[in-house]
Short mmCIF file of C-alpha atoms and ligand atoms in Angstrom, two decimals:
data_model
loop_
_atom_site.label_atom_id
_atom_site.label_comp_id
_atom_site.label_asym_id
_atom_site.label_seq_id
_atom_site.Cartn_x
_atom_site.Cartn_y
_atom_site.Cartn_z
CA LEU A 1 113.81 82.20 106.86
CA ARG A 2 112.19 82.50 110.26
CA ALA A 3 111.38 85.50 112.57
CA PRO A 4 112.83 87.37 114.38
CA ASP A 5 116.05 87.73 112.23
CA PHE A 6 114.91 85.85 109.10
CA ALA A 7 118.43 84.33 108.82
CA LEU A 8 119.21 81.23 106.78
CA ASP A 9 119.39 77.95 108.68
CA VAL A 10 122.36 76.37 106.81
CA ASP A 11 121.97 72.98 108.63
CA GLU A 12 118.30 72.86 107.41
CA LEU A 13 119.42 73.55 103.83
CA ARG A 14 122.07 70.82 104.06
CA ALA A 15 119.58 68.33 105.39
CA ALA A 16 117.19 69.10 102.59
CA VAL A 17 119.64 68.09 99.92
CA THR A 18 119.23 64.42 98.74
CA PRO A 19 120.91 62.45 95.95
CA ALA A 20 117.83 63.53 93.74
CA THR A 21 118.43 67.25 94.26
CA ARG A 22 119.56 69.13 91.14
CA VAL A 23 118.62 72.77 91.95
CA ILE A 24 118.61 75.30 94.70
CA LEU A 25 115.93 77.95 94.20
CA LEU A 26 117.13 81.09 95.98
CA ASN A 27 115.48 84.57 96.55
CA SER A 28 117.40 87.46 98.07
CA PRO A 29 116.35 90.17 98.75
CA HIS A 30 113.53 88.10 99.94
CA ASN A 31 109.81 88.25 99.47
CA PRO A 32 107.94 88.32 101.90
CA THR A 33 110.43 88.76 104.72
CA GLY A 34 112.59 91.61 103.37
CA SER A 35 115.70 89.85 104.39
CA VAL A 36 118.95 90.33 102.46
CA LEU A 37 121.19 87.23 102.71
CA SER A 38 124.65 88.14 104.02
CA PRO A 39 127.95 87.29 102.21
CA ALA A 40 128.49 84.48 104.80
CA GLU A 41 124.96 83.04 104.17
CA LEU A 42 125.49 83.14 100.37
CA THR A 43 128.94 81.60 100.70
CA ALA A 44 127.42 78.72 102.69
CA ILE A 45 124.72 78.22 99.98
CA ALA A 46 127.47 78.27 97.36
CA ALA A 47 129.43 75.66 99.21
CA VAL A 48 126.38 73.27 99.20
CA ALA A 49 125.84 73.93 95.50
CA VAL A 50 129.51 73.21 94.63
CA GLU A 51 129.77 70.17 96.95
CA HIS A 52 126.60 68.48 95.34
CA ASP A 53 127.09 69.86 91.87
CA LEU A 54 123.80 71.77 91.86
CA VAL A 55 122.43 74.60 89.65
CA VAL A 56 121.29 77.72 91.57
CA ILE A 57 118.31 79.59 90.25
CA SER A 58 118.80 83.00 91.91
CA ASP A 59 115.72 85.27 91.97
CA GLU A 60 117.21 88.66 92.50
CA VAL A 61 114.35 90.82 91.38
CA TYR A 62 114.70 93.11 94.30
CA GLU A 63 118.50 93.47 93.72
CA HIS A 64 118.44 97.31 93.69
CA LEU A 65 115.94 97.72 96.64
CA THR A 66 118.29 97.39 99.68
CA PHE A 67 118.42 99.86 102.50
CA ASP A 68 120.77 101.39 105.20
CA GLY A 69 123.73 101.11 102.90
CA LEU A 70 123.40 97.31 102.70
CA ALA A 71 124.64 95.91 99.35
CA HIS A 72 123.17 93.04 97.52
CA LEU A 73 125.67 90.32 96.51
CA PRO A 74 124.85 88.30 93.48
CA ILE A 75 125.71 84.63 94.25
CA SER A 76 126.91 84.19 90.75
CA THR A 77 130.05 86.24 91.69
CA LEU A 78 131.19 83.80 94.32
CA PRO A 79 133.90 81.24 93.54
CA GLY A 80 132.62 78.26 91.55
CA MET A 81 129.24 79.85 90.97
CA ALA A 82 129.43 81.69 87.62
CA ASP A 83 128.78 78.53 85.52
CA ARG A 84 126.10 77.06 87.84
CA THR A 85 123.90 80.12 88.48
CA VAL A 86 120.92 81.40 86.62
CA THR A 87 120.19 84.87 87.88
CA ILE A 88 116.68 86.51 87.40
CA GLY A 89 115.94 90.17 87.33
CA SER A 90 112.71 92.09 86.75
CA ALA A 91 111.62 95.49 85.57
CA GLY A 92 108.52 95.00 87.65
CA LYS A 93 110.43 95.50 90.88
CA THR A 94 113.31 97.83 89.92
CA PHE A 95 111.14 100.24 88.06
CA SER A 96 107.88 99.64 89.83
CA PHE A 97 106.17 98.20 86.69
CA THR A 98 104.48 95.27 88.34
CA GLY A 99 102.26 93.78 85.67
CA TRP A 100 104.59 94.53 82.77
CA LYS A 101 106.08 91.04 83.25
CA VAL A 102 109.36 91.95 81.62
CA GLY A 103 112.53 90.62 83.19
CA TRP A 104 115.90 89.12 82.24
CA VAL A 105 117.94 86.02 82.93
CA THR A 106 121.73 85.87 83.06
CA GLY A 107 124.02 82.99 83.24
CA SER A 108 126.27 80.71 81.11
CA ALA A 109 125.30 80.34 77.45
CA GLU A 110 124.19 76.76 78.14
CA LEU A 111 121.92 77.60 81.09
CA VAL A 112 120.35 80.63 79.42
CA ALA A 113 119.75 78.45 76.28
CA THR A 114 117.83 76.01 78.56
CA VAL A 115 115.76 78.87 80.06
CA ARG A 116 114.93 80.17 76.56
CA THR A 117 113.83 76.71 75.39
CA THR A 118 111.55 76.33 78.34
CA LYS A 119 110.19 79.86 77.98
CA GLN A 120 109.30 79.08 74.36
CA PHE A 121 106.78 76.50 75.48
CA LEU A 122 105.35 78.46 78.42
CA THR A 123 104.58 82.10 77.60
CA PHE A 124 106.63 82.34 74.38
CA VAL A 125 107.38 86.03 74.66
CA SER A 126 106.71 88.89 77.13
CA ALA A 127 105.00 92.07 75.70
CA GLY A 128 107.26 93.17 72.88
CA PRO A 129 106.83 97.07 73.15
CA PHE A 130 107.50 96.99 76.89
CA GLN A 131 110.85 95.30 76.25
CA TYR A 132 112.04 98.40 74.31
CA ALA A 133 110.94 100.68 77.20
CA VAL A 134 112.77 98.47 79.79
CA ALA A 135 115.93 98.48 77.54
CA GLU A 136 115.90 102.25 77.75
CA ALA A 137 115.37 102.16 81.56
CA LEU A 138 118.33 99.80 82.09
CA ALA A 139 120.53 102.46 80.54
CA LEU A 140 119.61 105.02 83.23
CA PRO A 141 122.49 106.24 85.41
CA GLU A 142 123.34 104.74 88.77
CA SER A 143 121.81 107.88 90.51
CA THR A 144 118.39 106.62 89.46
CA TYR A 145 118.77 103.57 91.53
CA ALA A 146 120.07 105.56 94.47
CA GLU A 147 117.06 107.92 94.33
CA LEU A 148 114.79 105.00 94.12
CA ARG A 149 116.39 103.34 97.18
CA ASP A 150 116.30 106.68 99.19
CA ARG A 151 112.61 107.22 98.47
CA LEU A 152 111.69 103.62 99.27
CA GLN A 153 113.69 103.81 102.54
CA PHE A 154 111.82 106.84 103.52
CA GLN A 155 108.60 105.05 102.78
CA ARG A 156 109.67 102.05 104.66
CA ASP A 157 110.30 104.07 107.76
CA LEU A 158 107.07 105.93 107.34
CA LEU A 159 105.04 102.77 107.24
CA CYS A 160 107.16 100.87 109.85
CA ASP A 161 107.04 103.64 112.44
CA GLY A 162 103.28 104.01 111.86
CA LEU A 163 102.77 100.28 112.36
CA ALA A 164 104.93 100.19 115.45
CA GLY A 165 102.83 103.07 116.81
CA LEU A 166 99.75 100.99 116.44
CA GLY A 167 101.23 98.19 118.60
CA PHE A 168 102.36 95.67 116.04
CA GLU A 169 105.74 94.02 116.40
CA VAL A 170 107.47 95.29 113.23
CA TYR A 171 110.24 93.66 111.32
CA ARG A 172 111.92 96.52 109.43
CA PRO A 173 113.25 94.99 106.22
CA GLN A 174 116.72 95.24 104.89
CA GLY A 175 115.43 95.07 101.32
CA THR A 176 112.36 94.77 98.99
CA TYR A 177 109.34 96.95 99.49
CA PHE A 178 107.64 94.73 102.10
CA ALA A 179 107.51 95.16 105.78
CA SER A 180 106.36 92.35 108.10
CA THR A 181 104.60 92.51 111.41
CA ASP A 182 103.57 90.03 114.04
CA VAL A 183 99.87 90.52 114.79
CA ARG A 184 99.95 88.82 118.28
CA PRO A 185 100.63 92.01 120.22
CA LEU A 186 97.16 93.15 119.07
CA GLY A 187 95.49 89.99 120.37
CA TRP A 188 95.31 88.08 117.09
CA GLU A 189 96.65 84.58 116.60
CA ASP A 190 96.25 84.05 112.88
CA GLY A 191 97.53 86.49 110.12
CA LEU A 192 95.00 85.09 107.60
CA ASP A 193 92.08 85.91 109.89
CA PHE A 194 93.55 89.37 110.47
CA CYS A 195 93.95 89.95 106.69
CA ARG A 196 90.48 88.93 105.95
CA GLU A 197 89.11 91.47 108.50
CA LEU A 198 91.23 94.40 107.31
CA PRO A 199 89.51 95.46 104.06
CA GLY A 200 86.07 95.61 105.60
CA ARG A 201 87.29 97.40 108.79
CA CYS A 202 89.75 99.81 107.39
CA GLY A 203 89.84 99.66 103.58
CA VAL A 204 93.48 98.45 103.78
CA VAL A 205 94.86 95.20 102.43
CA ALA A 206 97.77 93.11 103.69
CA ILE A 207 99.06 89.63 102.86
CA PRO A 208 99.35 86.88 105.43
CA HIS A 209 102.82 85.32 105.44
CA GLN A 210 101.47 81.75 105.81
CA VAL A 211 100.48 81.61 102.16
CA PHE A 212 104.18 81.65 101.25
CA TYR A 213 105.19 78.84 103.65
CA ASP A 214 105.38 75.06 103.28
CA ASN A 215 105.17 75.04 107.05
CA VAL A 216 102.13 77.23 107.64
CA GLU A 217 102.73 77.35 111.44
CA VAL A 218 106.01 79.25 111.00
CA GLY A 219 104.29 82.06 109.14
CA ARG A 220 100.91 82.00 111.01
CA PRO A 221 101.12 85.19 113.13
CA LEU A 222 102.96 87.28 110.46
CA VAL A 223 101.51 89.73 107.94
CA ARG A 224 103.22 91.49 105.00
CA TRP A 225 102.64 95.17 104.15
CA ALA A 226 103.81 96.93 100.88
CA PHE A 227 105.32 100.36 100.96
CA CYS A 228 105.82 100.98 97.22
CA LYS A 229 103.20 103.72 97.58
CA GLN A 230 103.10 107.51 97.73
CA PRO A 231 103.93 108.75 101.32
CA ALA A 232 100.34 110.34 101.49
CA VAL A 233 98.84 106.86 100.81
CA LEU A 234 100.98 105.25 103.56
CA THR A 235 100.03 107.90 106.01
CA GLU A 236 96.38 107.50 105.22
CA ALA A 237 96.72 103.73 105.56
CA VAL A 238 98.16 104.09 109.02
CA ASP A 239 95.39 106.62 109.89
CA ARG A 240 92.75 104.17 108.70
CA LEU A 241 94.29 101.30 110.64
CA ALA A 242 94.32 103.48 113.77
CA ALA A 243 90.61 104.30 113.23
CA GLY A 244 89.84 100.61 112.60
CA ARG A 245 90.43 99.51 116.30
CA LEU A 246 92.41 96.56 115.30
CA ALA A 247 93.00 95.12 118.73
CA ARG A 248 91.05 91.94 119.20
C1 LIG T 301 110.73 87.13 94.57
C2 LIG T 301 109.91 87.41 93.35
N1 LIG T 301 110.29 86.95 92.17
C3 LIG T 301 109.55 87.27 91.04
C4 LIG T 301 108.47 88.00 91.02
C5 LIG T 301 107.72 88.26 89.74
O1 LIG T 301 108.15 89.48 89.23
P1 LIG T 301 107.40 90.03 87.86
O2 LIG T 301 105.89 90.19 88.24
O3 LIG T 301 108.04 91.41 87.56
O4 LIG T 301 107.55 89.03 86.82
C6 LIG T 301 107.95 88.59 92.29
C7 LIG T 301 106.73 89.33 92.32
O5 LIG T 301 106.09 89.53 93.29
C8 LIG T 301 108.73 88.30 93.39
O6 LIG T 301 108.36 88.69 94.64
#
């Protein structure tokens, strides 16, 4: 997914499939870009999966964190996908419990059994007591998710407006709790250099996109910021950035 629109290049996906391909690993809403794949993009991915008889491992941990009325569409609900999709969710994102490492996998009995067998030999089990807490949380009413979304959307706009005011080119995300900026308008070329400077100058931390990319060049000028923070913390961060004279 490339700036500025972070849309899926379906031709690139098709070209990447070889006779050895077994799986498509998908993530939407997407970290780090904040992009939410559209029904048309998901339909195109599903068509590739069906045509080549592939399993889709769909990481949907930000499924509830979409903004501006945009709905997340699980690819497992598209025709031909129910039996070939493994869908992953996480309490870490939905309930802001990063670090609890409790999530869930849904799919056909056969695919879920395969995941269970593998998990047995990796981490065996995620913290038992937390699982009971997450089971309670999953029974919360739909309004909980709506409140969470509204709060996050407010925080998104607070941070994005602040960053735009500092001169960054801001990519306002459709989902997740990450906003991305291009650092070049401030005279920087490389997001990694920029992120290394930030803590010392401002006491603020951001993540360079390039660490997520196979092709580092594509992500080089981009930086990811998190807005899963209290509004006062976001305001202070923007103030600190303003005081840090970030222009190079
Ligand atoms: C796309 C995506 N999938 C999975 C995870 C892992 O989630 P958890 O820490 O709740 O296991 C993350 C966390 O950053 C993520 O961004």
